[in-house]
PDB file of C-alpha atoms and ligand atoms in Angstrom:
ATOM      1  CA  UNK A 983      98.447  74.459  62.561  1.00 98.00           C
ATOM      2  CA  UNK A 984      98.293  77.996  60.541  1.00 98.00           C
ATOM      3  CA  UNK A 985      99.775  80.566  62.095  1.00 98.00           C
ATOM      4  CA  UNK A 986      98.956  84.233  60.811  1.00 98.00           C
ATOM      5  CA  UNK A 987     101.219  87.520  61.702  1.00 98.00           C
ATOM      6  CA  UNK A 988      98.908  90.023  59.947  1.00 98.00           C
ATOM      7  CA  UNK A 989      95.206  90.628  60.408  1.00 98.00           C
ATOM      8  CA  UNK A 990      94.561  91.023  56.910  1.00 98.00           C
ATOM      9  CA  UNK A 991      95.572  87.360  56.724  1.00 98.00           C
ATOM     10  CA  UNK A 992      93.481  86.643  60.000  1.00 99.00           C
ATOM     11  CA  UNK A 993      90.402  87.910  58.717  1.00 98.00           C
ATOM     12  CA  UNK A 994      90.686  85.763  55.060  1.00 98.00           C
ATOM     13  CA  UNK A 995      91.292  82.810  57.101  1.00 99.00           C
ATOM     14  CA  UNK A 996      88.478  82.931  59.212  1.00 98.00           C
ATOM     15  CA  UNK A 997      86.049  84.043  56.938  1.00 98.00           C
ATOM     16  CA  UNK A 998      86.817  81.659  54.580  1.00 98.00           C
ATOM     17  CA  UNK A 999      86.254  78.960  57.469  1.00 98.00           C
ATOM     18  CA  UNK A1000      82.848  80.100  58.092  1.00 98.00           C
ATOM     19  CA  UNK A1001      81.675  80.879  54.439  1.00 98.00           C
ATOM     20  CA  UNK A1002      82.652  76.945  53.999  1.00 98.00           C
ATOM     21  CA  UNK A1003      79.917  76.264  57.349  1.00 98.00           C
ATOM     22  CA  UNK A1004      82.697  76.301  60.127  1.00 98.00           C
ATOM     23  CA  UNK A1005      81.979  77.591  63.523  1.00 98.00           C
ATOM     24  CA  UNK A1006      85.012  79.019  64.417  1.00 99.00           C
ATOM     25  CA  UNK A1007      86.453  79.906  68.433  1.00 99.00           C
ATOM     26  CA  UNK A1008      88.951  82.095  69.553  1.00 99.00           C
ATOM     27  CA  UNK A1009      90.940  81.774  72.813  1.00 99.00           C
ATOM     28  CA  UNK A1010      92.254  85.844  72.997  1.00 99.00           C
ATOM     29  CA  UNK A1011      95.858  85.246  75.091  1.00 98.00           C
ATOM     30  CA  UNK A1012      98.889  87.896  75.952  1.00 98.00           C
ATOM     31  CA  UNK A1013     101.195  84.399  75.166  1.00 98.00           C
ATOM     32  CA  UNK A1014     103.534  83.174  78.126  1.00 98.00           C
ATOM     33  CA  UNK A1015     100.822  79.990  77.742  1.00 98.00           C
ATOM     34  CA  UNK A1016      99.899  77.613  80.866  1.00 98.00           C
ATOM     35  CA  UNK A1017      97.110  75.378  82.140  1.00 98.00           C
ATOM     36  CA  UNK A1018      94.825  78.278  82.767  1.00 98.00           C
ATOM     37  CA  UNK A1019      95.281  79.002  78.950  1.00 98.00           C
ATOM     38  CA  UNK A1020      94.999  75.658  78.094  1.00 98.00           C
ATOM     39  CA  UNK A1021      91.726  74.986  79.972  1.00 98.00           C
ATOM     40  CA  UNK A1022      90.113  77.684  77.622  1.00 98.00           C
ATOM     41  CA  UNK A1023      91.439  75.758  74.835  1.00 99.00           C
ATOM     42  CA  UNK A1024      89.948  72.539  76.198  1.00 98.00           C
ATOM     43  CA  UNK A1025      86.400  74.198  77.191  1.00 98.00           C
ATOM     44  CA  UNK A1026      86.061  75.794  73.590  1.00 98.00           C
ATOM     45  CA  UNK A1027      87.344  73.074  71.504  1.00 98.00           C
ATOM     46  CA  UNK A1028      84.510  70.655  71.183  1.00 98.00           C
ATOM     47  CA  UNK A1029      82.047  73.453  70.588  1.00 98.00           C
ATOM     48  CA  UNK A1030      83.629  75.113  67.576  1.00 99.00           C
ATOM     49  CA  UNK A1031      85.048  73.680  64.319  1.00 99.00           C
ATOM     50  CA  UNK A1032      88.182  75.727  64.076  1.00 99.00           C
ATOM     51  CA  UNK A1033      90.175  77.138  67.137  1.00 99.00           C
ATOM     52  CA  UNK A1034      91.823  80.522  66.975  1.00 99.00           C
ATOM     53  CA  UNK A1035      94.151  81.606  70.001  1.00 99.00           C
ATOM     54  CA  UNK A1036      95.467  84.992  69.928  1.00 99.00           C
ATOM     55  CA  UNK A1037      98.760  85.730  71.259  1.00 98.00           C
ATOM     56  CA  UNK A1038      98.843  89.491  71.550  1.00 98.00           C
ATOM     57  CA  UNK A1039     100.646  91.833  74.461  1.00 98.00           C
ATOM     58  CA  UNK A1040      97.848  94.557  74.482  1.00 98.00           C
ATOM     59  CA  UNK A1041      99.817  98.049  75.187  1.00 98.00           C
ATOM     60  CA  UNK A1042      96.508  99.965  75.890  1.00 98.00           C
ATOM     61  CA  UNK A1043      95.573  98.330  78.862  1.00 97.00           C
ATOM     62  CA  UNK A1044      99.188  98.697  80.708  1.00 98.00           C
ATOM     63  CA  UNK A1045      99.479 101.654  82.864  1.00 97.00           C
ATOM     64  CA  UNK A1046     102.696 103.802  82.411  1.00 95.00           C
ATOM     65  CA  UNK A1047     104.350 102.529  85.103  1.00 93.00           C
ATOM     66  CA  UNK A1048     103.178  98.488  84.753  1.00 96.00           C
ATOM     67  CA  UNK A1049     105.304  95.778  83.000  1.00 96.00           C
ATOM     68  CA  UNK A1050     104.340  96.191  79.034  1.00 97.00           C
ATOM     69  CA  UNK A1051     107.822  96.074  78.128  1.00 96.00           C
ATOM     70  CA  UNK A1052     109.213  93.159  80.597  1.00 96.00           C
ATOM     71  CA  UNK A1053     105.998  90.905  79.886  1.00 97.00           C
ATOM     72  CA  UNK A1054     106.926  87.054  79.064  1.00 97.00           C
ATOM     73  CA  UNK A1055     107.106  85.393  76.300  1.00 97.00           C
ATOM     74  CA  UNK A1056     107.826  82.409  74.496  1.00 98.00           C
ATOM     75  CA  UNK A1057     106.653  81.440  71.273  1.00 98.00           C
ATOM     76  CA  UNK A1058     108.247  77.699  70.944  1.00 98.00           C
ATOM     77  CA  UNK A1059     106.665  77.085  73.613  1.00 98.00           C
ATOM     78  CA  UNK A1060     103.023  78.769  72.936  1.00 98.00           C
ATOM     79  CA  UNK A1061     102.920  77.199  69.742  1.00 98.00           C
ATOM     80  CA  UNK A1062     103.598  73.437  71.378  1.00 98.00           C
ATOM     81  CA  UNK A1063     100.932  74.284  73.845  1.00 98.00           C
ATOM     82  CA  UNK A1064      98.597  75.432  71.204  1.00 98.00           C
ATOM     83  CA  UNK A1065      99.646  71.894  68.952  1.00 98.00           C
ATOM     84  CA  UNK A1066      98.587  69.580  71.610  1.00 98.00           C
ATOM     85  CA  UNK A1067      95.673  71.501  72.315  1.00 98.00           C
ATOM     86  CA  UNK A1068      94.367  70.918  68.792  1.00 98.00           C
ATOM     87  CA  UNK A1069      94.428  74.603  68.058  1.00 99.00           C
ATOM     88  CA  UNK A1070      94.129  75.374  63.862  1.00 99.00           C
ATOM     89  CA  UNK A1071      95.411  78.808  64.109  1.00 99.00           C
ATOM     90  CA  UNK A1072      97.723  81.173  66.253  1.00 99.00           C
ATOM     91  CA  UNK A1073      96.880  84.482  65.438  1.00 99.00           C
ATOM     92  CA  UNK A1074     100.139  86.956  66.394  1.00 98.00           C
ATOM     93  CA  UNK A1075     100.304  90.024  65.023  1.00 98.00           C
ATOM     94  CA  UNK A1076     103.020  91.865  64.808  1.00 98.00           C
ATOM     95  CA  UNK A1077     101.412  94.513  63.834  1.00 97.00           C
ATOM     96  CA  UNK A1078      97.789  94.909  65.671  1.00 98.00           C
ATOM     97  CA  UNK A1079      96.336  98.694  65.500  1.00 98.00           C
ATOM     98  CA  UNK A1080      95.930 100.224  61.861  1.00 98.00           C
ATOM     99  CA  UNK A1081      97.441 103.428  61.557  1.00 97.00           C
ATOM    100  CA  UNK A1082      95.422 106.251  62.841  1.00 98.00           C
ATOM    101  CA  UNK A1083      93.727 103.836  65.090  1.00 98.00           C
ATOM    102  CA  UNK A1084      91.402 106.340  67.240  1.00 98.00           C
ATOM    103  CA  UNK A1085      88.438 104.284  68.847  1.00 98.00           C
ATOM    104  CA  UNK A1086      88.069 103.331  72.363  1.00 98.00           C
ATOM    105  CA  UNK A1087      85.440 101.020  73.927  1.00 98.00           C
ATOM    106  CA  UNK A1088      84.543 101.801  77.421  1.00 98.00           C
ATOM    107  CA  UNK A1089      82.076 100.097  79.730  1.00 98.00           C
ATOM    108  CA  UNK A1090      80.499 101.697  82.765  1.00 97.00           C
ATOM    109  CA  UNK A1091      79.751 100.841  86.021  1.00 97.00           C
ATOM    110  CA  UNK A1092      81.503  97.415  86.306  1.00 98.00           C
ATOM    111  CA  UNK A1093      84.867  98.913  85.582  1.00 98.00           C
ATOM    112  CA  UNK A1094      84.333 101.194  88.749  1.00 97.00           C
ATOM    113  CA  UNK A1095      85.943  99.346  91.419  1.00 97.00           C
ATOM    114  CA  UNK A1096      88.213  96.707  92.227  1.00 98.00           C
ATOM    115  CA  UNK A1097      91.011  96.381  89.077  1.00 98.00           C
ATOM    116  CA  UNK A1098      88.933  99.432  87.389  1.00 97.00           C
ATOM    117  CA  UNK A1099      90.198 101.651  90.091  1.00 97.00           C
ATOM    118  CA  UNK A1100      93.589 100.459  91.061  1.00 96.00           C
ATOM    119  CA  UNK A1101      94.564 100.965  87.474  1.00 97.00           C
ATOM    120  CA  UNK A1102      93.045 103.745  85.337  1.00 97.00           C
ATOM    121  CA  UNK A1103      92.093 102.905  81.748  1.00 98.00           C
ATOM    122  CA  UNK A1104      92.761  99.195  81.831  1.00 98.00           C
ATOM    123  CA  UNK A1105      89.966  97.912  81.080  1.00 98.00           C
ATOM    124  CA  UNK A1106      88.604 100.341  78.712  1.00 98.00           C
ATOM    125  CA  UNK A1107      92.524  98.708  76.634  1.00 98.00           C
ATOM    126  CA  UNK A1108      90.985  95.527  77.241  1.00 98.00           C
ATOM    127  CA  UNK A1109      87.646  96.104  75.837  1.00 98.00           C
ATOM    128  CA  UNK A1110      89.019  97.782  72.742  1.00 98.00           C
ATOM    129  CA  UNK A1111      91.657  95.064  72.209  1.00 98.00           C
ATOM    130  CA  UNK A1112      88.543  92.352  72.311  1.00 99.00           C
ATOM    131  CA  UNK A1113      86.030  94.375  70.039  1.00 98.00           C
ATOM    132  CA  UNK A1114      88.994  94.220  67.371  1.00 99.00           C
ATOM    133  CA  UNK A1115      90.243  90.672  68.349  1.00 99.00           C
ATOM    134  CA  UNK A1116      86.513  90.076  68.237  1.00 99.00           C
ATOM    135  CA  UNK A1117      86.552  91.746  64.178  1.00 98.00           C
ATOM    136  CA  UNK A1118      89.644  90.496  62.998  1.00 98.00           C
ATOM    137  CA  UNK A1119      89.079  86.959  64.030  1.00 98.00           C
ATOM    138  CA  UNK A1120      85.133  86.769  62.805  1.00 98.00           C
ATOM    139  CA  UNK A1121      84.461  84.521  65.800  1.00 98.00           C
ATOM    140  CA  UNK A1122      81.589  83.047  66.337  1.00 98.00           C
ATOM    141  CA  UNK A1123      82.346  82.516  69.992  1.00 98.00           C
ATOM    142  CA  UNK A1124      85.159  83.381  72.229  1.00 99.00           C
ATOM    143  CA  UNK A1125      86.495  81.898  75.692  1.00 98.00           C
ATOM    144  CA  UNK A1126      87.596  84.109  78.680  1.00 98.00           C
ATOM    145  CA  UNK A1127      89.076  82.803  82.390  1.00 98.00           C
ATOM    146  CA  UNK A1128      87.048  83.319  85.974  1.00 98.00           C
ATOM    147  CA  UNK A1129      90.958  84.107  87.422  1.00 98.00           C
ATOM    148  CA  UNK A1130      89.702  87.932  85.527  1.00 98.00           C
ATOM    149  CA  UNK A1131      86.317  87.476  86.758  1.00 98.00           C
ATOM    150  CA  UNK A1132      85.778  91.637  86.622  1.00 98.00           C
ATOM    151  CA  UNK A1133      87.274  91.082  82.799  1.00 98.00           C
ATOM    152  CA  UNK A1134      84.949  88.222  81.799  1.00 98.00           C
ATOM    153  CA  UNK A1135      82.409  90.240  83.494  1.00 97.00           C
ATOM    154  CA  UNK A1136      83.528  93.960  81.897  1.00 98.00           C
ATOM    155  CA  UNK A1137      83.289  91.887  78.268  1.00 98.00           C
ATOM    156  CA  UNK A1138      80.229  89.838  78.848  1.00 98.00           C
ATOM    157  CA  UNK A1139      78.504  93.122  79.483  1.00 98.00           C
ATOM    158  CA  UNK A1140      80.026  94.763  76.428  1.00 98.00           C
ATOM    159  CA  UNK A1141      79.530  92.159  73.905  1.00 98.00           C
ATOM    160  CA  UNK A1142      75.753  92.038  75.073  1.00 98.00           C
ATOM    161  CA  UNK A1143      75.125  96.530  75.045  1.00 98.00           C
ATOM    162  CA  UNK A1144      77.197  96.611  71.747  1.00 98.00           C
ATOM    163  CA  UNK A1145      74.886  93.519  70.222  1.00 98.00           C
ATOM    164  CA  UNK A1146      78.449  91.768  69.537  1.00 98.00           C
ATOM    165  CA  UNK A1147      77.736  88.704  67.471  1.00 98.00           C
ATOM    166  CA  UNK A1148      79.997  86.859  69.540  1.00 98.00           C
ATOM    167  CA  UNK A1149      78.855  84.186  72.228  1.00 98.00           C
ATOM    168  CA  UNK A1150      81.090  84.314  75.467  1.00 98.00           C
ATOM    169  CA  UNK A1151      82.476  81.594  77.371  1.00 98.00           C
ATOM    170  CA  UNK A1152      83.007  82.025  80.460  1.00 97.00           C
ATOM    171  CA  UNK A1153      85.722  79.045  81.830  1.00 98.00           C
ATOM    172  CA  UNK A1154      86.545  78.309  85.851  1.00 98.00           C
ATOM    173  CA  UNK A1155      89.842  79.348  87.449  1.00 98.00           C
ATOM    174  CA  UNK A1156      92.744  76.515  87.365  1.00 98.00           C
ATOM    175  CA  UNK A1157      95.284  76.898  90.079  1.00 98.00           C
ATOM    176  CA  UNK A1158      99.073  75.753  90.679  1.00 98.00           C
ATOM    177  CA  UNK A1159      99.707  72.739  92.640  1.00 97.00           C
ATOM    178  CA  UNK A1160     100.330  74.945  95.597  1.00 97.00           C
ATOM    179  CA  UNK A1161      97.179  76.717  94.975  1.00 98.00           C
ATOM    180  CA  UNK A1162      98.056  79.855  93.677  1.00 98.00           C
ATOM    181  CA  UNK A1163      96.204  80.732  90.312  1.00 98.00           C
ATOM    182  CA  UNK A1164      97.824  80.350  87.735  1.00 98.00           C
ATOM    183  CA  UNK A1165      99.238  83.263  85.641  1.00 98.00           C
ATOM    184  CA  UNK A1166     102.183  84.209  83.461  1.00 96.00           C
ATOM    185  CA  UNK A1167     103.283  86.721  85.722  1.00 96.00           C
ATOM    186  CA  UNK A1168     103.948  83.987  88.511  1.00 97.00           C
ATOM    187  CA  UNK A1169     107.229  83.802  86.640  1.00 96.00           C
ATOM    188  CA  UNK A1170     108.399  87.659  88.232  1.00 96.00           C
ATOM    189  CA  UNK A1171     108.128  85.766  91.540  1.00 98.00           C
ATOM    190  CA  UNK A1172     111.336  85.205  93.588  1.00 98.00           C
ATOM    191  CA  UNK A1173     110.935  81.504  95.565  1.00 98.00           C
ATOM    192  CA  UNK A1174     109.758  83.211  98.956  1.00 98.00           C
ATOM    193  CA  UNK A1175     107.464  86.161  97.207  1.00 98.00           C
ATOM    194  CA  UNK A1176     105.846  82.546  95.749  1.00 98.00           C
ATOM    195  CA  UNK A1177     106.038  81.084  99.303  1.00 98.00           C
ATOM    196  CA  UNK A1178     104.040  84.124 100.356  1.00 98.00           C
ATOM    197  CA  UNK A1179     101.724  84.394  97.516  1.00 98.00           C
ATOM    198  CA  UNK A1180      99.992  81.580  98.817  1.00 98.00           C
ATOM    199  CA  UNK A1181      98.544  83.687 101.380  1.00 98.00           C
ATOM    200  CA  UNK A1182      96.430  85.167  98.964  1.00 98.00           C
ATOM    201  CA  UNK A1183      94.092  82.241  97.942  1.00 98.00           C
ATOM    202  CA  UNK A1184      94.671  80.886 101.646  1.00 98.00           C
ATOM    203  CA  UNK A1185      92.871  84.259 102.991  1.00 98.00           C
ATOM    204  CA  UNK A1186      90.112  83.693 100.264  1.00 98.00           C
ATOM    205  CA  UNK A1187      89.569  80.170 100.913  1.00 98.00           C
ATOM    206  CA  UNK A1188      89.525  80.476 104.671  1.00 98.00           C
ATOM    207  CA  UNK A1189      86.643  83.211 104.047  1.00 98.00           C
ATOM    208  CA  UNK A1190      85.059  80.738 101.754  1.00 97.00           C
ATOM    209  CA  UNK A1191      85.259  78.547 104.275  1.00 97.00           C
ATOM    210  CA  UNK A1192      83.527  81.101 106.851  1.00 98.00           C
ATOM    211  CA  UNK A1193      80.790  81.128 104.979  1.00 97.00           C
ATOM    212  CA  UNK A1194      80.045  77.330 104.560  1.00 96.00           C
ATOM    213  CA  UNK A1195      80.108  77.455 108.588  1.00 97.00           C
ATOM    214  CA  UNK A1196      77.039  79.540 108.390  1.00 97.00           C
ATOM    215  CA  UNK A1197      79.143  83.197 108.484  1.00 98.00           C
ATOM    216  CA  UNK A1198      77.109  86.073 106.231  1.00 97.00           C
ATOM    217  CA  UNK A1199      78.456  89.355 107.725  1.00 98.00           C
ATOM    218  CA  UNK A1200      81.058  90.213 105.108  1.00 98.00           C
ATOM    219  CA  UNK A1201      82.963  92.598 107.369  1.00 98.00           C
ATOM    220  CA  UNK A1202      83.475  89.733 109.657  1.00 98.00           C
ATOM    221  CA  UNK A1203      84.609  87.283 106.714  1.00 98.00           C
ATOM    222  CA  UNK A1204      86.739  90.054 105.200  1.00 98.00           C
ATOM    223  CA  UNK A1205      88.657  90.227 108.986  1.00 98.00           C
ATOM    224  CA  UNK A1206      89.247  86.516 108.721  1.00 98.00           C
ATOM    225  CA  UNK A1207      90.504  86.962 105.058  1.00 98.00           C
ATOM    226  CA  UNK A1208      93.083  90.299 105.994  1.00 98.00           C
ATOM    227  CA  UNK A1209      94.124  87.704 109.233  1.00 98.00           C
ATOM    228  CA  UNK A1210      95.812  85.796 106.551  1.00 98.00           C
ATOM    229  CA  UNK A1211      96.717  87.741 103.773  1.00 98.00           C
ATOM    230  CA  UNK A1212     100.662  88.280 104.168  1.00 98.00           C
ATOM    231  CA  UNK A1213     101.644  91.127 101.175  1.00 98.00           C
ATOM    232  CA  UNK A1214     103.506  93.945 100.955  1.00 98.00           C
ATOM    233  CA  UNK A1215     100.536  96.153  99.537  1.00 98.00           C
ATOM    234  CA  UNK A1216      96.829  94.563  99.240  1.00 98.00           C
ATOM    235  CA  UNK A1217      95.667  96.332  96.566  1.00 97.00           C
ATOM    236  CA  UNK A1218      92.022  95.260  97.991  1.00 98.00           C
ATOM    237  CA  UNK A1219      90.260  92.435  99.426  1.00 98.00           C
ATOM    238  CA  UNK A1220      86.467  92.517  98.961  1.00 98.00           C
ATOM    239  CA  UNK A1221      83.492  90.399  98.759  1.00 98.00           C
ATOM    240  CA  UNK A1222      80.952  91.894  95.738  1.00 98.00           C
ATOM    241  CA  UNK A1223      77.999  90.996  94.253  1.00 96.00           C
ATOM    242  CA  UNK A1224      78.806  87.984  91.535  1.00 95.00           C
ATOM    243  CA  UNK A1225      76.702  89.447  89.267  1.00 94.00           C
ATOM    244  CA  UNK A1226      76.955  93.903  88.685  1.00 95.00           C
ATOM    245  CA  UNK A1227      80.348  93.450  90.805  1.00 97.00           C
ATOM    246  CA  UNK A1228      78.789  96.261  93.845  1.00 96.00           C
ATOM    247  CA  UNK A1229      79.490  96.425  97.740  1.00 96.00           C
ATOM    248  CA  UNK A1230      77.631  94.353  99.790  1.00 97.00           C
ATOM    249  CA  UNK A1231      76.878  94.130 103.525  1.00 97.00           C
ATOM    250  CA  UNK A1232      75.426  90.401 104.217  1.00 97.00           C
ATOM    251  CA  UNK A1233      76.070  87.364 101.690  1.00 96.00           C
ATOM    252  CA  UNK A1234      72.192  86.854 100.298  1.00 93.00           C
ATOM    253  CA  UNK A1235      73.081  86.020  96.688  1.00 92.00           C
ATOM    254  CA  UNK A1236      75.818  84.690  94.663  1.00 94.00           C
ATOM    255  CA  UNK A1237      78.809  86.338  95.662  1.00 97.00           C
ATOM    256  CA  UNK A1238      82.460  86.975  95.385  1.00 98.00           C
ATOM    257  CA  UNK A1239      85.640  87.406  97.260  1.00 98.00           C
ATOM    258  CA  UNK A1240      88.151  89.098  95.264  1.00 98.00           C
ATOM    259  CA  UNK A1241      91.780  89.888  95.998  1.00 98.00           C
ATOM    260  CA  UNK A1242      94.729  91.432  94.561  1.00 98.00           C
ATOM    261  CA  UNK A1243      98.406  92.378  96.923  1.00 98.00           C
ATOM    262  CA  UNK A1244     101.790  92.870  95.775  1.00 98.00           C
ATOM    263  CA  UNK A1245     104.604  90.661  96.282  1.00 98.00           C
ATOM    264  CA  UNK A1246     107.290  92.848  95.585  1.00 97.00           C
ATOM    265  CA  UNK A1247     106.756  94.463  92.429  1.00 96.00           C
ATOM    266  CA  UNK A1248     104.653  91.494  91.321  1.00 97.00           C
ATOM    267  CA  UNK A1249     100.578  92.589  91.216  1.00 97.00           C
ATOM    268  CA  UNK A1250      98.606  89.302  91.563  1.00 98.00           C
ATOM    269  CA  UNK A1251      94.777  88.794  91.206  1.00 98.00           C
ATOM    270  CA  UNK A1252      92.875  85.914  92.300  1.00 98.00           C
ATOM    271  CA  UNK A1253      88.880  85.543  93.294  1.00 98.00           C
ATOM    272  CA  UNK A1254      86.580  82.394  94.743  1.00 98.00           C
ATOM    273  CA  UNK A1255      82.948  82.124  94.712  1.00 97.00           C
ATOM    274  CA  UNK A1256      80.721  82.615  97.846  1.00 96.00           C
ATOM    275  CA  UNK A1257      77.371  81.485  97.778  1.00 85.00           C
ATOM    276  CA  UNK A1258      77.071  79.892  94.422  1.00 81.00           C
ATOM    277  CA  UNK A1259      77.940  80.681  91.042  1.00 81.00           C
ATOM    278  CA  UNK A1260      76.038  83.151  88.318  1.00 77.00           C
ATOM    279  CA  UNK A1261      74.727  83.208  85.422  1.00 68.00           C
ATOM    280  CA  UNK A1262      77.304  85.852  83.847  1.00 52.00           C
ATOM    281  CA  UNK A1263      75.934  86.040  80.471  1.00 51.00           C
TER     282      UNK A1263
HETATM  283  P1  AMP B2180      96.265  86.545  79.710  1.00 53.09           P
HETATM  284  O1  AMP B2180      97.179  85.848  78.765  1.00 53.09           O
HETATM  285  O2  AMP B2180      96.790  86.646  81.094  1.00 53.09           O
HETATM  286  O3  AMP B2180      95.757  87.856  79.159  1.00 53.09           O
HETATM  287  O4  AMP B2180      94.985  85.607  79.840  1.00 53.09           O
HETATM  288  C1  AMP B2180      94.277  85.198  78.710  1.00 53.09           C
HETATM  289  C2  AMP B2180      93.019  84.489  79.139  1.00 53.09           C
HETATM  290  O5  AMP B2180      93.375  83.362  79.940  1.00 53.09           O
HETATM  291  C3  AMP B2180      92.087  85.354  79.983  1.00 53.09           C
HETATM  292  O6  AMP B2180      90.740  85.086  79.614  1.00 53.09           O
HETATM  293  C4  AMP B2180      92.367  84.874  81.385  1.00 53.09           C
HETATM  294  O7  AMP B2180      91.281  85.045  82.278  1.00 53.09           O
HETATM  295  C5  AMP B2180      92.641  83.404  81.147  1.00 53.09           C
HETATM  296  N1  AMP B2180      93.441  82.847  82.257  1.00 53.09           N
HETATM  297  C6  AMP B2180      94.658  83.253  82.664  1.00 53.09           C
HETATM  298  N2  AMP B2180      95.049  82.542  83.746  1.00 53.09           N
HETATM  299  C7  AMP B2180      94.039  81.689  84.026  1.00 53.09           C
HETATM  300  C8  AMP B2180      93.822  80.697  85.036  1.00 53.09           C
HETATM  301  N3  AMP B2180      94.710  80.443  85.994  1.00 53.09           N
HETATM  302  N4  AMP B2180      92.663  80.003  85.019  1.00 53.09           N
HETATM  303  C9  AMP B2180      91.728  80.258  84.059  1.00 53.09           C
HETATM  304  N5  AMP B2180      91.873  81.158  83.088  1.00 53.09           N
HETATM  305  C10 AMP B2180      93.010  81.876  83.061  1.00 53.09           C
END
């Protein structure tokens, strides 16, 4: 397994792959890796020759007051993960903008609500981070988790306005064995902010439950959700439309219930689907 620090050395790499007829993948990561990361590995690596992952803490799409500078890591670890995963190429830069770097990508609309709103100018750092991931890595496709569904949705959008020569894979949420999704900030979580984390997938699964028993008011199935949820601040609970991500009053099309609460100072997301999945490209 290569592993490149600058993106000079990145970008030789990867074109070299493809000028030699390789398809090549990339897995874009903030590190801390788990079995959410790993199932993007998994989904991506029999469709591409070579597999990138990124490992990259993103400061443009932390808010001033979020955890950029406490954010996990551990590389021994990543780069195990990333060995048994068959991965040809960790891609950590230690240095990631140029100097002078002064471009900012910024999609409309599906950014408006939801994470978009509870904090400002996240996912326009997310969008910019993937168009040069996207660049630097000369992928041919890239794979992105349904635990961000408004992120896979935010780039799925981009990469189709901006003509992005990049496919996107969109890969299904994988959850602890207590049922909370999994993320690398589970590891801020004192044992009973975990214990009451699990009210946050419990609230969305008993409103996924709702609906199988015939329930399509989504004021009623949010009540049953907010019944549950025990937090000390939901951020929001809502049921949108699976596809553009907007209100909705009755449950006609695919749908879905999205959450995020604090547990002390610990921001978790987590989302189900209601009434089938989407096509998301
Ligand atoms: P992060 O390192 O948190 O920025 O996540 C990198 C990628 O892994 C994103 O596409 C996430 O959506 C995805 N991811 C993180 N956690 C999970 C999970 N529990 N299940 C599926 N995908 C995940």
């Amino acid at each position: 397994m290569e592993r490149f620090d600058t993106c000079e050395a990145m970008t030789a790499w990867s074109l070299g792959q493809r000028s030699e007829g390789a398809r090549v993948g990339l897995v874009p990561t903030m590190g801390f890796l788990h079995k959410g990361h790993q199932a993007l590995m998994d989904a991506l690596r029999p469709k591409v020759d070579r597999l990138i992952v990124s490992i990259f803490v993103n400061p443009l799409q932390f808010g001033p007051e979020e955890d950029f500078e406490q954010y996990p890591q551990d590389m021994l670890s990543d780069q195990r993960i990333c060995n048994e995963a068959g991965v040809d190429a960790i891609f950590s830069p230690t240095e990631f903008y140029p100097k002078g770097f002064s471009t900012s990508v910024s999609v409309h609309d599906l950014t408006a609500g939801l994470c978009g709103e509870a904090r400002p100018g996240h996912f326009e750092g997310v969008a910019t981070v993937v168009t040069r991931l996207f660049g630097v890595c000369a992928c041919d496709i890239a794979a992105f988790g349904e635990k961000d569904y408004q992120q896979l949705r935010v780039i799925g959008q981009m990469a189709r306005d901006l003509a992005l020569p990049v496919e996107i894979l969109g890969v299904p949420l994988v959850r602890d064995e207590d049922g909370i999704a999994l993320s690398s900030r589970n590891s801020y979580l004192s044992p009973s902010e975990r214990v009451r984390a699990r009210t946050l997938h419990q609230a969305l699964f008993k409103m996924q439950d709702a609906f199988q028993d015939g329930e399509r008011d989504v004021e009623a199935l949010l009540a049953k959700g907010h019944s549950v949820i025990d937090a000390d601040r939901v951020d929001y609970l809502q049921i949108v439309d699976g596809v553009n991500l907007g209100p909705i009053g009755k449950i006609t099309e695919p749908a879905r219930a999205v959450a995020a609460a604090f547990y002390g100072h610990v921001r978790l997301i987590d989302n189900v689907c209601i009434g089938g999945e989407v096509e998301w490209t």
